[in-house]
Amino acid sequence: MGWRARAPAVLAAAAALWLLAAAAAGDADAGDLERAFPIVEPDYGHTKLRLAKEGLEAIQRIKTPIAAVSVIGPYRSGKSFLLNQLLSLSCDKGFGVGHMRDTKTKGIWVWGTPIEVDIDGSVVSVLYLDTEGFESVGKSNIYDDRIFALATVLSSVLIYNLPETIREADISRLSFAVEIAEEFYGRVKGQDVAFEPAKLLWLIQRDFLQGKSVQQMVDEALQQVPNNNGDKYIDEINQIRDSLAVMGDNSTAFSLPQPHLQRTQLCDLDDQELDPLYLERRDQLKKIVSSMIKPKVVQGRTLNGTEFVSFLGQILEALNKGEIPSTGSLVEVFNKAIVERCLKLYNERMGRAGLPLSMDKLQQFHDLAKDEARSLFDKQHFGKHHAAQSTSKLDEEIKKVFRNFGQANEYQSSKLCEARFSECEDKMEHLQVLKLPSMAKFDAGFLLCNQSFEMDCVGPAKEIYQRRMSKMLARSRALFIKEYNNKLFNWLVIFSLVMVVIGRFVVKFFLLEIAAWVMFAFLETYTRLFWSSESLYYNPVWHVVVSTWETIVYSPILDLDRWAIPILVVLSFLAIYWRCLGGRKGIARSLLPLYNGSYRSSNRPRTD
């Protein structure tokens, strides 16, 4: 009883402990994200980039649309400190700030806890990214280019943090961003958008605010450089300046004074110890950055954490693809899916062509399907200058698919033509063994077989099988004619002997018997002396005989070769019946005058 009374209390305590443990675990998870994580790290040679698992797992937890704010610039220019200021974090809690001459941040880092903001009624998680500084010791320029390119593509807001002023190298580095603008930003009007451009914020930190404004500094820095000597390098720089006009609507200039004269002690100072003007400008900067933030849009839709990580992997693979990161590699990434859709459309259109087909018709299907695929690609592809590579890729893949259809067409054509050829061959062999040879029946079968072959055999194999068919039919016809004459001669000999028997013993008609004997003698003597049996069919003397034979043996109404035995049985039965019945009634005597001599009809009495 005591245990039962205490049981509810024990269960309640256990439940409470479990809830506390779960809450503590949740707080631990949330607290564990309150720090910076690497998402991209340099490889061993410090030339290419690779994904960092820990930071990616932190991003993948985000279910809402993502926007990214990146800070780029030279090393030791205060990027990490600036991000901590934007996040209202101290140095010991936020991004690591180094006071040594080497760079503190390696690769790209993200603050683990995104800042949730409301944009047009939707909750957007804002990620703050810290990038490795440019021009540090022990790195190649290609590595810096990859960092810059990756930040340019990932970001919704790109803060270009520059100390004191704008250098020529800072403008040159924007060439990649300009290429991306020219390649992709023109697609914003289309239904499928690769990604909306990152808004560029020129942030110049300097100790003086008098004189020219920051916007004037930027405008002057982007003016054409005189090039009287035709220097190619200066031409390239001027081309970048011209192209930066593409990003004109997407850029903003802002100045920020130094927070304190003792820059190495910034992390140890509170806001009350910083320059008031700096605090005022910092708060203005926060508002400007907040106003520029928009969710990252890739191919017409926003990205959550998992999709953002997948997008990052695609871009990183494209940037690492070549020795130098190129816009062309990025174009390939976004056009890859479009090329696949175009190939799918081409396959669907070609699939409607029932194989086998003639090469002309297959080519017509190919041309129409290719035109539709290319039209779809032209409407949806990304890139103005580098799309040619994707176009070539599409054409190359279409050629491969067309070759496959061509091979399938040849196989189906050969299969069908072989079947029709075999049927005709069997038909010709069957006509060779007719019991009663008939040239009319052979010609009818020959014509029907040839017509069915011409109608059914289509495709590239038809020409080959036509030659085989012609040879087979010619051979069959020559063999049939030879056998036809032999069989016709033999049947005529048999017919003459049968007529002899019928004339002598059945109908007892002497003239019929004589005519049959004459025919037999003629076949056995004259034809062997002067004609061969093979020439019967072609000899004009025998034309009447052959025509008569053909008329009797085969006609559209009666095929005697098929019905010869049943007809012979019926005629034999009728002959026997007529003979027997005629013998009793005296019918036969009136038909046999040559055998009714006068001595047989004498009425003289018998002597015996």
Coordinates of C-alpha atoms in Angstrom, one line a residue:
M1 CA 0.0 0.0 0.0
G2 CA 2.8 2.4 0.9
W3 CA 4.5 1.9 -2.5
R4 CA 1.3 2.4 -4.3
A5 CA 0.6 5.6 -2.5
R6 CA 4.1 6.9 -3.4
A7 CA 4.0 5.8 -7.1
P8 CA 2.3 8.9 -8.5
A9 CA 4.7 11.2 -6.8
V10 CA 7.7 9.2 -8.1
L11 CA 6.3 9.3 -11.6
A12 CA 5.7 13.0 -11.4
A13 CA 9.2 13.6 -10.2
A14 CA 10.6 11.4 -13.0
A15 CA 8.6 13.3 -15.6
A16 CA 9.8 16.6 -14.2
L17 CA 13.4 15.5 -14.3
W18 CA 13.0 14.3 -17.9
L19 CA 11.5 17.7 -19.0
L20 CA 14.3 19.5 -17.2
A21 CA 16.9 17.3 -18.9
A22 CA 15.2 17.9 -22.3
A23 CA 15.1 21.6 -21.7
A24 CA 18.7 21.6 -20.6
A25 CA 19.7 19.6 -23.7
G26 CA 17.8 22.1 -25.9
D27 CA 19.5 25.0 -24.2
A28 CA 22.8 23.2 -24.6
D29 CA 22.1 22.8 -28.3
A30 CA 21.1 26.4 -28.7
G31 CA 24.1 27.5 -26.6
D32 CA 26.4 25.4 -28.7
L33 CA 25.4 27.4 -31.8
E34 CA 26.3 30.7 -30.2
R35 CA 29.7 30.7 -31.8
A36 CA 31.4 30.9 -35.2
F37 CA 31.8 27.9 -37.4
P38 CA 33.9 27.3 -40.5
I39 CA 31.9 26.4 -43.6
V40 CA 34.7 26.6 -46.1
E41 CA 38.4 25.8 -45.4
P42 CA 41.5 26.0 -47.5
D43 CA 43.2 22.8 -48.7
Y44 CA 46.7 21.8 -47.8
G45 CA 48.2 23.9 -50.6
H46 CA 46.1 26.9 -49.7
T47 CA 45.0 27.2 -53.4
K48 CA 41.5 25.6 -53.4
L49 CA 38.6 25.4 -51.0
R50 CA 36.7 22.5 -49.4
L51 CA 33.6 22.2 -47.3
A52 CA 33.7 22.1 -43.5
K53 CA 31.2 19.7 -42.0
E54 CA 30.7 21.4 -38.6
G55 CA 29.5 24.7 -40.0
L56 CA 27.3 23.1 -42.7
E57 CA 25.4 21.1 -40.0
A58 CA 24.6 24.3 -38.2
I59 CA 23.2 25.8 -41.4
Q60 CA 21.2 22.7 -42.4
R61 CA 19.1 23.1 -39.2
I62 CA 17.5 26.3 -40.6
K63 CA 14.1 25.8 -42.1
T64 CA 13.3 29.4 -43.1
P65 CA 14.5 31.3 -46.1
I66 CA 18.2 32.4 -45.8
A67 CA 19.9 35.7 -46.5
A68 CA 23.7 36.0 -46.2
V69 CA 25.7 39.1 -45.3
S70 CA 29.5 38.8 -46.1
V71 CA 32.3 41.0 -45.3
I72 CA 35.3 40.9 -47.6
G73 CA 38.5 42.9 -47.8
P74 CA 42.3 42.9 -47.2
Y75 CA 43.6 41.0 -44.2
R76 CA 44.0 43.0 -41.0
S77 CA 41.4 45.5 -42.1
G78 CA 39.0 44.8 -39.2
K79 CA 36.4 42.5 -40.9
S80 CA 35.8 40.2 -37.9
F81 CA 35.5 43.2 -35.5
L82 CA 33.0 44.9 -37.9
L83 CA 30.9 41.7 -38.0
N84 CA 30.9 41.6 -34.2
Q85 CA 29.7 45.2 -34.1
L86 CA 26.9 44.4 -36.6
L87 CA 25.9 41.4 -34.4
S88 CA 26.3 43.4 -31.2
L89 CA 28.8 40.8 -29.9
S90 CA 32.0 41.2 -27.9
C91 CA 35.2 39.8 -29.2
D92 CA 35.3 37.0 -26.7
K93 CA 31.9 35.8 -27.8
G94 CA 31.8 36.6 -31.5
F95 CA 34.1 36.1 -34.4
G96 CA 37.8 35.7 -33.4
V97 CA 39.7 38.9 -33.8
G98 CA 43.5 38.6 -34.2
H99 CA 46.0 41.2 -33.3
M100 CA 48.9 39.4 -34.9
R101 CA 50.2 40.3 -38.4
D102 CA 48.9 37.0 -39.8
T103 CA 45.3 36.4 -40.7
K104 CA 43.0 35.1 -38.0
T105 CA 40.2 33.8 -40.2
K106 CA 40.9 30.9 -42.6
G107 CA 38.4 30.3 -45.4
I108 CA 34.9 31.4 -44.7
W109 CA 33.2 31.3 -41.2
V110 CA 29.5 31.7 -40.3
W111 CA 27.9 32.8 -37.0
G112 CA 26.0 29.7 -35.8
T113 CA 22.9 31.5 -34.7
P114 CA 21.2 33.4 -37.5
I115 CA 19.4 36.7 -37.0
E116 CA 15.7 36.3 -37.8
V117 CA 14.2 39.4 -39.5
D118 CA 10.8 40.1 -41.0
I119 CA 10.9 40.9 -44.7
D120 CA 7.6 41.5 -46.5
G121 CA 5.8 39.4 -43.9
S122 CA 8.1 36.4 -44.1
V123 CA 10.7 35.3 -41.5
V124 CA 14.2 35.3 -43.0
S125 CA 17.2 33.9 -41.3
V126 CA 20.2 36.2 -41.8
L127 CA 23.7 34.5 -41.8
Y128 CA 26.8 36.7 -41.2
L129 CA 29.9 35.4 -43.0
D130 CA 33.4 36.3 -42.2
T131 CA 36.0 35.8 -45.0
E132 CA 39.7 35.3 -45.0
G133 CA 41.5 38.6 -45.9
F134 CA 43.1 39.2 -49.2
E135 CA 46.8 39.6 -49.8
S136 CA 48.0 37.8 -46.7
V137 CA 51.4 36.0 -46.7
G138 CA 51.7 32.4 -48.0
K139 CA 48.6 32.4 -50.3
S140 CA 48.2 32.7 -54.0
N141 CA 46.1 35.3 -55.8
I142 CA 43.9 32.4 -57.2
Y143 CA 43.0 31.5 -53.6
D144 CA 41.9 35.1 -52.9
D145 CA 39.9 35.1 -56.1
R146 CA 38.1 31.9 -55.0
I147 CA 37.2 33.5 -51.6
F148 CA 36.0 36.6 -53.3
A149 CA 34.0 34.7 -55.9
L150 CA 32.3 32.4 -53.4
A151 CA 31.3 35.4 -51.2
T152 CA 30.0 37.2 -54.2
V153 CA 27.8 34.3 -55.2
L154 CA 26.5 33.3 -51.8
S155 CA 25.7 36.8 -50.4
S156 CA 22.6 38.9 -50.4
V157 CA 24.7 41.8 -49.2
L158 CA 28.4 42.1 -49.9
I159 CA 30.3 44.5 -47.7
Y160 CA 33.6 45.5 -49.3
N161 CA 35.6 46.6 -46.3
L162 CA 38.5 48.9 -47.3
P163 CA 40.8 50.9 -45.1
E164 CA 41.4 54.6 -45.9
T165 CA 40.8 54.6 -49.6
I166 CA 40.1 52.6 -52.8
R167 CA 43.1 51.1 -54.6
E168 CA 43.4 49.9 -58.1
A169 CA 43.7 46.3 -56.9
D170 CA 40.4 46.6 -55.2
I171 CA 38.7 47.6 -58.4
S172 CA 40.4 44.8 -60.4
R173 CA 39.2 42.3 -57.9
L174 CA 35.6 43.3 -58.7
S175 CA 36.1 42.0 -62.2
F176 CA 34.6 38.6 -61.2
A177 CA 31.6 40.3 -59.6
V178 CA 31.2 42.3 -62.8
E179 CA 31.3 39.1 -65.0
I180 CA 28.7 37.5 -62.8
A181 CA 26.5 40.6 -63.1
E182 CA 26.8 40.6 -66.9
E183 CA 26.2 36.8 -67.1
F184 CA 23.3 36.4 -64.6
Y185 CA 21.8 39.7 -63.7
G186 CA 20.2 40.1 -67.1
R187 CA 18.1 37.0 -66.4
V188 CA 16.2 38.6 -63.5
K189 CA 13.4 39.5 -65.9
G190 CA 13.0 35.9 -66.9
Q191 CA 11.0 33.2 -65.1
D192 CA 14.1 31.2 -64.1
V193 CA 16.6 33.4 -62.3
A194 CA 20.0 31.9 -61.4
F195 CA 20.4 34.2 -58.4
E196 CA 19.7 37.7 -57.7
P197 CA 22.7 40.0 -57.5
A198 CA 24.4 40.7 -54.2
K199 CA 24.0 44.3 -53.2
L200 CA 27.5 45.8 -52.9
L201 CA 28.3 48.1 -50.0
W202 CA 31.6 50.1 -50.3
L203 CA 32.6 50.5 -46.7
I204 CA 35.6 52.8 -46.3
Q205 CA 37.0 53.2 -42.8
R206 CA 39.1 56.2 -42.4
D207 CA 40.2 58.6 -39.7
F208 CA 39.0 61.7 -41.5
L209 CA 35.5 62.6 -42.7
Q210 CA 36.1 66.0 -44.1
G211 CA 36.5 66.8 -47.8
K212 CA 35.1 64.5 -50.4
S213 CA 32.3 62.1 -49.6
V214 CA 32.8 58.4 -49.9
Q215 CA 30.4 58.3 -52.9
Q216 CA 32.6 60.9 -54.6
M217 CA 35.7 58.8 -53.8
V218 CA 34.0 55.7 -55.4
D219 CA 32.9 57.7 -58.4
E220 CA 36.4 59.1 -59.0
A221 CA 38.0 55.7 -58.5
L222 CA 35.7 54.3 -61.2
Q223 CA 36.5 56.9 -63.8
Q224 CA 38.5 56.0 -66.9
V225 CA 42.2 55.9 -66.6
P226 CA 44.0 57.7 -69.4
N227 CA 45.8 55.3 -71.7
N228 CA 47.7 57.2 -74.3
N229 CA 50.3 54.5 -74.8
G230 CA 47.7 51.7 -75.4
D231 CA 48.6 49.6 -72.4
K232 CA 46.7 46.4 -72.4
Y233 CA 46.5 46.2 -68.6
I234 CA 45.0 49.7 -68.4
D235 CA 42.5 48.7 -71.1
E236 CA 41.4 45.8 -69.0
I237 CA 41.1 48.0 -65.9
N238 CA 39.0 50.5 -67.9
Q239 CA 36.8 47.7 -69.2
I240 CA 36.1 46.7 -65.6
R241 CA 35.2 50.3 -64.8
D242 CA 32.8 50.4 -67.7
S243 CA 31.3 47.1 -66.7
L244 CA 30.8 48.3 -63.1
A245 CA 28.0 50.4 -64.4
V246 CA 26.0 47.1 -64.5
M247 CA 26.2 47.1 -60.7
G248 CA 25.4 50.8 -60.3
D249 CA 21.9 50.2 -59.0
N250 CA 23.2 47.6 -56.7
S251 CA 25.9 49.5 -54.9
T252 CA 26.1 51.9 -52.0
A253 CA 29.0 53.8 -50.5
F254 CA 29.4 54.4 -46.8
S255 CA 32.1 55.7 -44.5
L256 CA 32.9 54.6 -41.0
P257 CA 35.4 56.4 -38.8
Q258 CA 37.9 54.6 -36.6
P259 CA 36.3 53.5 -33.3
H260 CA 39.4 54.3 -31.3
L261 CA 43.0 55.3 -31.7
Q262 CA 44.3 52.2 -30.0
R263 CA 43.1 49.6 -32.5
T264 CA 44.8 46.7 -30.8
Q265 CA 42.7 47.3 -27.7
L266 CA 39.3 47.5 -29.4
C267 CA 38.2 44.2 -28.0
D268 CA 38.9 45.4 -24.5
L269 CA 36.8 48.6 -24.8
D270 CA 33.1 49.1 -24.1
D271 CA 30.8 51.2 -26.3
Q272 CA 31.2 54.1 -23.8
E273 CA 34.9 54.2 -24.5
L274 CA 34.5 54.2 -28.3
D275 CA 34.3 57.4 -30.4
P276 CA 30.7 58.7 -30.2
L277 CA 30.8 59.5 -34.0
Y278 CA 31.8 56.0 -34.6
L279 CA 28.8 54.7 -32.6
E280 CA 26.5 57.0 -34.5
R281 CA 27.8 55.9 -37.9
R282 CA 27.8 52.2 -36.8
D283 CA 24.1 52.4 -35.9
Q284 CA 23.5 54.0 -39.3
L285 CA 25.4 51.2 -41.0
K286 CA 23.3 48.6 -39.2
K287 CA 20.1 50.2 -40.6
I288 CA 21.6 50.4 -44.1
V289 CA 22.6 46.7 -44.0
S290 CA 19.2 45.7 -42.7
S291 CA 17.5 47.7 -45.4
M292 CA 19.6 45.9 -48.1
I293 CA 18.9 42.4 -46.9
K294 CA 16.8 40.1 -49.0
P295 CA 16.4 36.3 -49.0
K296 CA 18.8 34.5 -51.3
V297 CA 16.9 33.5 -54.5
V298 CA 18.3 30.7 -56.7
Q299 CA 16.5 29.7 -59.9
G300 CA 13.3 31.5 -58.9
R301 CA 13.0 30.3 -55.2
T302 CA 14.4 31.0 -51.8
L303 CA 16.7 28.6 -50.1
N304 CA 16.4 27.0 -46.7
G305 CA 19.4 25.6 -44.8
T306 CA 19.7 22.3 -46.6
E307 CA 19.2 23.9 -50.0
F308 CA 21.7 26.6 -49.2
V309 CA 24.4 24.0 -48.3
S310 CA 23.7 22.2 -51.6
F311 CA 24.0 25.5 -53.5
L312 CA 27.3 26.2 -51.7
G313 CA 28.6 22.7 -52.7
Q314 CA 27.7 23.3 -56.4
I315 CA 29.4 26.7 -56.5
L316 CA 32.5 25.5 -54.7
E317 CA 32.8 22.6 -57.1
A318 CA 32.5 25.0 -60.0
L319 CA 35.1 27.4 -58.6
N320 CA 37.6 24.6 -57.9
K321 CA 37.0 23.1 -61.4
G322 CA 39.7 25.1 -63.2
E323 CA 43.1 26.5 -62.2
I324 CA 41.4 29.9 -62.1
P325 CA 37.9 30.4 -60.9
S326 CA 35.8 31.5 -63.8
T327 CA 32.3 32.7 -64.5
G328 CA 32.1 30.1 -67.2
S329 CA 32.2 27.3 -64.5
L330 CA 29.3 28.9 -62.7
V331 CA 27.3 29.2 -65.9
E332 CA 27.8 25.5 -66.5
V333 CA 26.4 24.8 -63.0
F334 CA 23.2 26.7 -63.6
N335 CA 22.8 25.6 -67.2
K336 CA 23.4 22.0 -66.4
A337 CA 19.8 21.5 -65.2
I338 CA 18.5 23.4 -68.2
V339 CA 20.5 21.3 -70.6
E340 CA 19.0 18.2 -68.9
R341 CA 15.5 19.5 -69.4
C342 CA 16.2 20.3 -73.0
L343 CA 17.6 16.8 -73.5
K344 CA 14.5 15.3 -71.9
L345 CA 12.3 17.4 -74.3
Y346 CA 14.4 16.1 -77.2
N347 CA 14.0 12.5 -76.1
E348 CA 10.3 12.9 -75.7
R349 CA 9.9 14.4 -79.2
M350 CA 12.1 11.7 -80.7
G351 CA 10.2 9.0 -78.8
R352 CA 7.1 9.9 -80.8
A353 CA 8.8 8.7 -84.0
G354 CA 7.8 5.1 -84.4
L355 CA 10.8 3.2 -85.5
P356 CA 11.8 2.1 -88.0
L357 CA 11.7 5.1 -90.2
S358 CA 13.5 6.1 -93.4
M359 CA 16.6 8.3 -92.8
D360 CA 14.8 11.3 -94.3
K361 CA 11.9 11.1 -91.9
L362 CA 14.1 10.4 -88.9
Q363 CA 16.2 13.4 -89.9
Q364 CA 13.0 15.5 -90.0
F365 CA 12.0 14.3 -86.5
H366 CA 15.5 15.1 -85.3
D367 CA 15.5 18.6 -86.8
L368 CA 12.1 19.5 -85.3
A369 CA 13.0 18.0 -81.8
K370 CA 16.4 19.8 -81.9
D371 CA 14.8 23.1 -82.8
E372 CA 12.3 22.8 -79.8
A373 CA 15.2 21.9 -77.4
R374 CA 17.3 24.8 -78.6
S375 CA 14.4 27.2 -78.4
L376 CA 13.8 26.1 -74.8
F377 CA 17.5 26.5 -74.0
D378 CA 17.5 30.0 -75.5
K379 CA 14.6 31.0 -73.3
Q380 CA 15.9 29.7 -70.1
H381 CA 19.7 29.5 -70.2
F382 CA 22.0 31.7 -68.1
G383 CA 24.9 33.7 -69.3
K384 CA 25.5 36.0 -72.1
H385 CA 29.1 35.4 -72.9
H386 CA 29.9 31.9 -71.5
A387 CA 26.7 30.2 -72.4
A388 CA 28.3 29.1 -75.7
Q389 CA 30.0 26.2 -73.8
S390 CA 26.6 25.0 -72.5
T391 CA 25.2 25.4 -76.0
S392 CA 28.0 23.2 -77.3
K393 CA 27.3 20.7 -74.5
L394 CA 23.7 20.6 -75.5
D395 CA 24.5 20.1 -79.2
E396 CA 27.0 17.4 -78.3
E397 CA 24.5 15.5 -76.1
I398 CA 21.8 15.8 -78.8
K399 CA 24.2 14.3 -81.3
K400 CA 24.8 11.4 -78.9
V401 CA 21.1 10.8 -78.4
F402 CA 20.5 11.0 -82.2
R403 CA 23.2 8.5 -82.8
N404 CA 21.5 6.1 -80.4
F405 CA 18.2 6.7 -82.1
G406 CA 20.0 6.0 -85.4
Q407 CA 21.4 2.8 -84.2
A408 CA 18.0 1.7 -82.8
N409 CA 16.4 2.6 -86.1
E410 CA 19.0 0.5 -88.0
Y411 CA 18.3 -2.4 -85.7
Q412 CA 14.5 -2.2 -86.0
S413 CA 14.8 -1.7 -89.7
S414 CA 17.1 -4.8 -90.1
K415 CA 14.8 -6.8 -87.8
L416 CA 11.7 -5.9 -89.8
C417 CA 13.3 -6.3 -93.2
E418 CA 14.8 -9.6 -92.2
A419 CA 11.3 -10.8 -91.2
R420 CA 9.8 -9.8 -94.5
F421 CA 12.7 -11.2 -96.4
S422 CA 12.3 -14.5 -94.6
E423 CA 8.6 -14.6 -95.3
C424 CA 9.2 -14.0 -99.0
E425 CA 11.9 -16.6 -99.1
D426 CA 9.6 -19.2 -97.5
K427 CA 6.9 -18.2 -99.9
M428 CA 9.2 -18.7 -102.9
E429 CA 10.4 -22.1 -101.6
H430 CA 6.7 -23.1 -101.2
L431 CA 6.0 -22.1 -104.8
Q432 CA 8.9 -24.3 -106.0
V433 CA 7.2 -27.5 -104.8
L434 CA 3.8 -27.1 -106.4
K435 CA 2.3 -30.4 -107.4
L436 CA 0.8 -28.7 -110.5
P437 CA 3.2 -26.0 -111.7
S438 CA 1.5 -22.7 -112.5
M439 CA 3.4 -19.7 -113.8
A440 CA 0.3 -17.5 -113.0
K441 CA 0.3 -18.7 -109.4
F442 CA 4.0 -18.1 -109.1
D443 CA 3.7 -14.6 -110.6
A444 CA 0.8 -13.8 -108.2
G445 CA 2.8 -14.9 -105.2
F446 CA 5.9 -13.2 -106.5
L447 CA 4.0 -9.9 -106.9
L448 CA 2.3 -10.1 -103.5
C449 CA 5.6 -10.9 -101.8
N450 CA 7.4 -8.0 -103.5
Q451 CA 4.6 -5.5 -102.7
S452 CA 4.5 -6.5 -99.0
F453 CA 8.3 -6.2 -98.8
E454 CA 8.3 -2.7 -100.4
M455 CA 5.5 -1.5 -98.1
D456 CA 6.7 -3.0 -94.8
C457 CA 10.5 -2.9 -95.1
V458 CA 11.5 0.7 -94.2
G459 CA 14.5 2.4 -92.8
P460 CA 18.3 2.3 -93.5
A461 CA 18.4 -1.5 -94.0
K462 CA 15.9 -1.4 -96.9
E463 CA 18.5 -0.8 -99.6
I464 CA 20.6 -3.8 -98.5
Y465 CA 17.6 -6.0 -98.3
Q466 CA 16.3 -4.8 -101.6
R467 CA 19.4 -6.1 -103.3
R468 CA 19.1 -9.4 -101.4
M469 CA 15.5 -9.5 -102.3
S470 CA 16.1 -8.9 -106.0
K471 CA 18.8 -11.6 -106.1
M472 CA 16.6 -14.1 -104.3
L473 CA 13.5 -13.4 -106.5
A474 CA 15.6 -13.7 -109.7
R475 CA 17.1 -17.0 -108.5
S476 CA 13.7 -18.3 -107.5
R477 CA 12.1 -17.3 -110.8
A478 CA 14.9 -19.0 -112.8
L479 CA 14.7 -22.2 -110.8
F480 CA 10.9 -22.2 -111.0
I481 CA 10.8 -21.8 -114.7
K482 CA 13.3 -24.7 -115.1
E483 CA 11.2 -26.9 -112.8
Y484 CA 8.0 -25.6 -114.4
N485 CA 9.0 -26.9 -117.9
N486 CA 10.2 -30.2 -116.5
K487 CA 7.0 -30.7 -114.5
L488 CA 4.8 -29.5 -117.4
F489 CA 6.5 -31.9 -119.8
N490 CA 6.1 -34.8 -117.3
W491 CA 2.4 -33.9 -116.6
L492 CA 1.7 -33.7 -120.4
V493 CA 3.3 -37.2 -120.8
I494 CA 1.2 -38.5 -117.9
F495 CA -1.9 -36.8 -119.3
S496 CA -1.4 -38.5 -122.7
L497 CA -1.1 -41.9 -121.1
V498 CA -4.1 -41.3 -118.9
M499 CA -6.1 -40.3 -122.0
V500 CA -5.0 -43.6 -123.6
V501 CA -6.3 -45.6 -120.7
I502 CA -9.6 -43.6 -120.5
G503 CA -10.1 -43.8 -124.3
R504 CA -9.5 -47.6 -124.4
F505 CA -11.0 -48.9 -121.2
V506 CA -13.3 -46.3 -119.7
V507 CA -15.1 -44.5 -122.5
K508 CA -13.9 -46.8 -125.2
F509 CA -13.6 -44.0 -127.7
F510 CA -11.1 -45.0 -130.3
L511 CA -10.3 -41.5 -131.6
L512 CA -9.5 -40.3 -128.1
E513 CA -7.1 -43.1 -127.7
I514 CA -5.4 -42.5 -131.1
A515 CA -5.1 -38.7 -130.3
A516 CA -3.5 -39.6 -126.9
W517 CA -1.1 -42.0 -128.5
V518 CA -0.1 -39.3 -131.1
M519 CA 0.5 -36.8 -128.3
F520 CA 2.6 -39.2 -126.3
A521 CA 4.7 -40.2 -129.4
F522 CA 5.2 -36.5 -130.2
L523 CA 6.3 -35.6 -126.7
E524 CA 8.7 -38.5 -126.6
T525 CA 10.2 -38.2 -130.0
Y526 CA 9.9 -34.8 -131.7
T527 CA 10.4 -32.7 -128.5
R528 CA 13.5 -34.6 -127.6
L529 CA 14.9 -34.3 -131.1
F530 CA 14.3 -30.7 -131.7
W531 CA 13.3 -29.0 -128.4
S532 CA 14.3 -29.3 -124.8
S533 CA 11.7 -29.5 -122.1
E534 CA 13.0 -26.2 -120.7
S535 CA 11.9 -24.4 -123.9
L536 CA 8.3 -25.4 -123.8
Y537 CA 7.2 -22.3 -121.9
Y538 CA 8.9 -20.0 -124.3
N539 CA 8.2 -21.8 -127.6
P540 CA 5.3 -20.1 -129.6
V541 CA 4.1 -23.5 -130.9
W542 CA 3.3 -24.6 -127.3
H543 CA 1.7 -21.3 -126.4
V544 CA -1.8 -22.7 -126.8
V545 CA -0.9 -25.8 -124.7
V546 CA 0.7 -23.7 -122.0
S547 CA -2.1 -21.2 -121.9
T548 CA -4.7 -24.0 -121.7
W549 CA -2.7 -25.6 -118.9
E550 CA -2.5 -22.3 -117.0
T551 CA -6.2 -21.7 -117.4
I552 CA -7.1 -25.2 -116.0
V553 CA -4.5 -25.3 -113.2
Y554 CA -4.8 -21.8 -111.6
S555 CA -7.3 -19.0 -111.6
P556 CA -8.5 -16.5 -109.0
I557 CA -11.6 -18.7 -108.5
L558 CA -10.0 -22.2 -108.6
D559 CA -6.5 -23.3 -107.5
L560 CA -6.2 -26.8 -108.9
D561 CA -3.0 -27.5 -107.1
R562 CA -4.9 -27.2 -103.8
W563 CA -8.1 -29.0 -105.0
A564 CA -6.7 -31.5 -107.5
I565 CA -6.9 -34.6 -105.2
P566 CA -10.5 -33.9 -104.0
I567 CA -11.6 -33.1 -107.6
L568 CA -9.9 -36.3 -108.8
V569 CA -11.6 -38.4 -106.2
V570 CA -15.0 -37.0 -107.1
L571 CA -14.4 -37.5 -110.9
S572 CA -13.2 -41.0 -110.3
F573 CA -16.3 -41.8 -108.3
L574 CA -18.5 -40.3 -111.0
A575 CA -16.7 -42.2 -113.8
I576 CA -17.1 -45.5 -111.9
Y577 CA -20.7 -44.8 -111.1
W578 CA -21.4 -43.7 -114.7
R579 CA -19.6 -46.8 -116.1
C580 CA -21.5 -49.2 -113.9
L581 CA -24.8 -47.5 -114.5
G582 CA -24.2 -47.2 -118.2
G583 CA -23.3 -50.9 -118.6
R584 CA -26.7 -51.9 -117.2
K585 CA -28.7 -49.5 -119.2
G586 CA -26.8 -49.9 -122.5
I587 CA -25.7 -46.3 -122.5
A588 CA -22.1 -47.3 -123.3
R589 CA -23.0 -49.0 -126.5
S590 CA -24.1 -45.9 -128.2
L591 CA -20.9 -44.2 -127.4
L592 CA -18.6 -46.8 -128.8
P593 CA -19.4 -47.2 -132.5
L594 CA -15.9 -48.4 -133.5
Y595 CA -16.1 -51.5 -131.4
N596 CA -19.6 -52.6 -132.6
G597 CA -18.8 -54.7 -135.6
S598 CA -21.5 -56.4 -137.8
Y599 CA -20.4 -59.8 -136.9
R600 CA -21.1 -59.1 -133.3
S601 CA -24.7 -58.1 -134.2
S602 CA -25.5 -61.1 -136.4
N603 CA -28.7 -63.1 -135.6
R604 CA -27.4 -66.3 -137.1
P605 CA -28.0 -69.4 -134.9
R606 CA -25.1 -70.9 -133.0
T607 CA -23.7 -74.1 -134.5
D608 CA -22.7 -75.5 -131.2

